[in-house]
Tab-separated table of C-alpha atoms in Angstrom:
chain	number	residue	atom	x	y	z
R	1	UNK	CA	68.828	97.624	115.182
R	2	UNK	CA	69.945	101.376	116.189
R	3	UNK	CA	72.085	103.279	113.594
R	4	UNK	CA	74.813	105.161	115.419
R	5	UNK	CA	76.396	108.676	113.439
R	6	UNK	CA	79.629	107.770	114.092
R	7	UNK	CA	80.335	111.342	112.102
R	8	UNK	CA	83.731	113.729	113.992
R	9	UNK	CA	81.739	115.444	116.903
R	10	UNK	CA	83.650	116.678	119.568
R	11	UNK	CA	80.923	116.975	122.222
R	12	UNK	CA	79.929	113.519	121.486
R	13	UNK	CA	83.439	111.675	121.599
R	14	UNK	CA	83.770	113.370	125.018
R	15	UNK	CA	80.571	112.373	126.303
R	16	UNK	CA	81.502	108.662	124.901
R	17	UNK	CA	85.176	108.684	126.767
R	18	UNK	CA	83.094	108.970	130.036
R	19	UNK	CA	80.969	105.639	129.972
R	20	UNK	CA	83.830	103.349	129.235
R	21	UNK	CA	85.335	101.792	131.870
R	22	UNK	CA	88.995	100.735	132.189
R	23	UNK	CA	89.589	98.310	130.192
R	24	UNK	CA	87.964	99.949	127.420
R	25	UNK	CA	90.090	103.275	127.658
R	26	UNK	CA	92.927	100.890	127.743
R	27	UNK	CA	91.899	99.582	124.321
R	28	UNK	CA	91.620	103.066	123.716
R	29	UNK	CA	94.726	103.689	123.409
R	30	UNK	CA	95.774	100.893	120.955
R	31	UNK	CA	94.268	102.792	117.816
R	32	UNK	CA	97.057	105.774	116.867
R	33	UNK	CA	94.336	107.289	114.261
R	34	UNK	CA	91.117	109.325	115.180
R	35	UNK	CA	89.020	107.496	113.161
R	36	UNK	CA	89.101	104.049	114.539
R	37	UNK	CA	89.505	105.899	118.277
R	38	UNK	CA	85.971	107.825	117.162
R	39	UNK	CA	84.665	104.955	115.811
R	40	UNK	CA	85.345	102.667	118.966
R	41	UNK	CA	84.260	104.529	121.328
R	42	UNK	CA	81.225	105.898	120.309
R	43	UNK	CA	79.901	102.781	119.727
R	44	UNK	CA	80.830	101.134	123.156
R	45	UNK	CA	79.351	103.675	124.620
R	46	UNK	CA	76.355	103.178	122.558
R	47	UNK	CA	76.070	99.930	122.721
R	48	UNK	CA	76.497	100.212	127.015
R	49	UNK	CA	73.690	102.787	126.754
R	50	UNK	CA	71.242	100.308	125.044
R	51	UNK	CA	72.468	97.477	127.338
R	52	UNK	CA	71.469	99.319	130.715
R	53	UNK	CA	67.901	100.902	129.240
R	54	UNK	CA	67.482	96.740	128.218
R	55	UNK	CA	68.099	95.400	131.649
R	56	UNK	CA	67.369	98.391	133.896
R	57	UNK	CA	70.822	99.027	135.526
R	58	UNK	CA	73.532	101.481	135.286
R	59	UNK	CA	75.978	101.626	132.140
R	60	UNK	CA	79.144	101.344	134.794
R	61	UNK	CA	77.105	98.397	136.337
R	62	UNK	CA	78.022	95.892	133.216
R	63	UNK	CA	80.954	94.530	131.709
R	64	UNK	CA	82.139	92.470	128.903
R	65	UNK	CA	83.361	88.933	128.463
R	66	UNK	CA	83.889	86.522	125.502
R	67	UNK	CA	83.688	83.094	124.855
R	68	UNK	CA	86.537	81.213	123.754
R	69	UNK	CA	85.856	81.419	120.078
R	70	UNK	CA	85.627	85.188	120.365
R	71	UNK	CA	82.351	86.500	121.023
R	72	UNK	CA	81.806	88.947	123.281
R	73	UNK	CA	78.870	88.770	125.993
R	74	UNK	CA	77.688	90.872	128.375
R	75	UNK	CA	77.639	90.668	132.355
R	76	UNK	CA	75.595	92.285	134.933
R	77	UNK	CA	78.057	92.498	137.936
R	78	UNK	CA	79.696	89.723	136.891
R	79	UNK	CA	76.819	87.582	135.651
R	80	UNK	CA	76.198	86.166	132.133
R	81	UNK	CA	72.932	88.499	131.009
R	82	UNK	CA	69.893	87.016	128.588
R	83	UNK	CA	70.547	89.857	125.980
R	84	UNK	CA	72.872	89.155	123.020
R	85	UNK	CA	74.590	91.454	120.735
R	86	UNK	CA	76.646	92.945	117.920
R	87	UNK	CA	78.028	95.924	116.544
R	88	UNK	CA	80.063	96.605	113.058
R	89	UNK	CA	81.239	100.256	112.179
R	90	UNK	CA	81.948	101.658	108.875
R	91	UNK	CA	83.159	105.044	108.156
R	92	UNK	CA	80.533	107.426	110.107
R	93	UNK	CA	77.927	104.538	110.433
R	94	UNK	CA	77.639	102.040	113.209
R	95	UNK	CA	74.909	99.352	113.502
R	96	UNK	CA	74.752	97.714	116.776
R	97	UNK	CA	71.788	94.359	117.151
R	98	UNK	CA	70.446	92.765	119.785
R	99	UNK	CA	68.360	89.804	120.771
R	100	UNK	CA	66.165	89.935	124.302
R	101	UNK	CA	66.122	86.736	124.264
R	102	UNK	CA	69.787	85.898	124.660
R	103	UNK	CA	70.070	84.379	120.966
R	104	UNK	CA	73.152	84.902	118.720
R	105	UNK	CA	72.415	87.888	116.447
R	106	UNK	CA	74.962	88.834	113.630
R	107	UNK	CA	75.326	92.369	112.233
R	108	UNK	CA	77.430	93.938	109.586
R	109	UNK	CA	77.578	97.508	107.992
R	110	UNK	CA	80.265	98.317	104.856
R	111	UNK	CA	80.182	101.811	103.704
R	112	UNK	CA	80.060	102.616	100.052
R	113	UNK	CA	83.924	103.183	98.702
R	114	UNK	CA	85.458	102.345	95.989
R	115	UNK	CA	87.565	98.597	96.217
R	116	UNK	CA	90.620	98.697	93.992
R	117	UNK	CA	90.647	95.282	93.971
R	118	UNK	CA	87.320	93.776	93.891
R	119	UNK	CA	88.057	91.305	92.066
R	120	UNK	CA	90.877	89.529	94.195
R	121	UNK	CA	88.267	90.311	96.974
R	122	UNK	CA	86.109	88.399	95.204
R	123	UNK	CA	87.845	85.374	93.693
R	124	UNK	CA	88.506	85.109	98.075
R	125	UNK	CA	85.303	85.339	99.575
R	126	UNK	CA	82.649	84.301	97.236
R	127	UNK	CA	81.860	80.821	95.784
R	128	UNK	CA	82.323	79.826	92.420
R	129	UNK	CA	78.399	80.513	91.390
R	130	UNK	CA	78.678	84.193	93.320
R	131	UNK	CA	81.865	84.805	91.266
R	132	UNK	CA	79.787	83.590	88.162
R	133	UNK	CA	76.875	86.205	88.978
R	134	UNK	CA	79.688	89.418	89.322
R	135	UNK	CA	81.493	88.627	86.573
R	136	UNK	CA	78.281	88.678	84.580
R	137	UNK	CA	76.974	91.875	86.688
R	138	UNK	CA	77.155	95.565	84.977
R	139	UNK	CA	80.327	97.360	86.026
R	140	UNK	CA	78.549	99.626	87.761
R	141	UNK	CA	76.442	97.016	89.882
R	142	UNK	CA	79.567	94.785	90.936
R	143	UNK	CA	80.531	97.132	94.139
R	144	UNK	CA	76.816	96.817	95.388
R	145	UNK	CA	76.219	93.136	94.983
R	146	UNK	CA	79.699	91.985	96.080
R	147	UNK	CA	79.043	94.388	99.210
R	148	UNK	CA	75.447	92.681	99.592
R	149	UNK	CA	76.858	89.231	99.634
R	150	UNK	CA	79.839	90.088	101.658
R	151	UNK	CA	78.100	91.868	104.491
R	152	UNK	CA	75.790	88.759	104.593
R	153	UNK	CA	78.779	86.340	104.893
R	154	UNK	CA	80.071	88.845	107.913
R	155	UNK	CA	76.775	88.790	109.425
R	156	UNK	CA	76.777	84.974	109.356
R	157	UNK	CA	79.891	84.458	110.350
R	158	UNK	CA	79.191	86.983	113.564
R	159	UNK	CA	76.289	85.356	114.475
R	160	UNK	CA	78.051	81.840	114.435
R	161	UNK	CA	80.021	83.061	117.401
R	162	UNK	CA	83.118	80.594	115.727
R	163	UNK	CA	85.073	83.493	114.650
R	164	UNK	CA	86.817	82.800	110.811
R	165	UNK	CA	87.705	79.400	111.482
R	166	UNK	CA	84.289	79.199	108.894
R	167	UNK	CA	85.884	79.337	104.914
R	168	UNK	CA	83.743	81.992	103.476
R	169	UNK	CA	84.092	80.418	99.909
R	170	UNK	CA	82.286	77.633	100.822
R	171	UNK	CA	79.411	79.724	102.404
R	172	UNK	CA	77.340	80.685	99.988
R	173	UNK	CA	74.421	83.272	100.546
R	174	UNK	CA	70.819	82.102	99.377
R	175	UNK	CA	69.884	83.030	96.036
R	176	UNK	CA	67.044	85.555	96.412
R	177	UNK	CA	69.366	88.106	98.482
R	178	UNK	CA	71.900	87.117	96.133
R	179	UNK	CA	68.974	88.648	93.551
R	180	UNK	CA	67.811	91.429	95.854
R	181	UNK	CA	65.331	90.000	97.709
R	182	UNK	CA	65.558	91.642	101.370
R	183	UNK	CA	64.988	88.689	103.381
R	184	UNK	CA	65.869	84.725	103.210
R	185	UNK	CA	66.326	81.504	105.686
R	186	UNK	CA	68.955	78.662	105.009
R	187	UNK	CA	70.424	76.118	106.932
R	188	UNK	CA	73.852	75.127	106.724
R	189	UNK	CA	75.953	71.766	107.637
R	190	UNK	CA	78.476	74.183	109.705
R	191	UNK	CA	75.323	74.812	111.925
R	192	UNK	CA	73.103	71.785	112.225
R	193	UNK	CA	69.577	71.860	113.090
R	194	UNK	CA	69.420	75.722	113.014
R	195	UNK	CA	67.694	77.757	110.560
R	196	UNK	CA	68.731	81.331	110.018
R	197	UNK	CA	67.640	84.097	109.114
R	198	UNK	CA	69.173	87.441	106.785
R	199	UNK	CA	67.922	90.550	106.827
R	200	UNK	CA	69.566	93.040	103.738
R	201	UNK	CA	69.390	95.907	105.785
R	202	UNK	CA	71.185	98.464	102.937
R	203	UNK	CA	70.238	102.168	102.110
R	204	UNK	CA	72.305	104.337	99.557
R	205	UNK	CA	75.329	105.004	101.903
R	206	UNK	CA	76.126	101.471	103.044
R	207	UNK	CA	75.122	97.870	102.636
R	208	UNK	CA	74.787	96.256	106.167
R	209	UNK	CA	73.222	92.966	107.184
R	210	UNK	CA	71.850	90.972	109.662
R	211	UNK	CA	71.413	87.258	110.541
R	212	UNK	CA	69.510	85.668	113.166
R	213	UNK	CA	68.191	82.123	113.940
R	214	UNK	CA	64.933	82.015	112.913
R	215	UNK	CA	62.327	82.146	113.841
R	216	UNK	CA	64.216	84.312	116.480
R	217	UNK	CA	62.607	83.598	119.353
C-alpha cells in the first residue's frame, strides 16, 4: 500500500501531468475544480510510476482498460498484465494498493471530516446490527465508527469488481473489525468459494481499509 500526498504543490502537479497519456488528460478536463483535478492527476501519475516499476517498463508503455463491470486493469503494449491494483483518494490523501499476483484488491480512504447527515447515511448503507452499534456509541465516537464501516464496505465492493450492484446495507463488516480489531476474514454468499481478508488501515487523519482474497497468493 502506498500513500500519495495530494496537497497542493505546483511542482508535483506539473510533473504528474507530464506522465499522463492523452486519454487521462482528456478525462482531466471534465473536472471543473482544482481539487478533483489535482487528486486525479497525482494519483494516476503515482499509479503509472508504481506499475512501471513492477513491470520493468516505461510509464508511457502502460495503458488502462476496464471489465464490463467497470473494474480497471492495466495493459502493457495492449496486453493485460498480472498485476492487480486499486486506488482511492479523499481530501489530501490518496492510497494505492497493488497485487503482484494479479488477484483482486480493493482499497478505500475517507478523510475524517464531519458528516451532517451521518444518521441518514448509516440508515442507507449499514445492516441492522451495525446501525444498532452506531446508535449505542458515544457521540464523539460515531463518526470514526461509521467511517470504519464505510471504508471496509467500499474496499470489499471494489475488490469484488462488480461495481455497486451489491447491496451494501446487506453486506456486514465482520464483528471483530467492528469491535476494533485491525484484521478480519470473512466469506459472503455474494462471492461463493472465496474467503476475504479485511485490513483496517486507519490513522488520525483518515479512515481506510484494504480487502483482498485470503490467503493473498
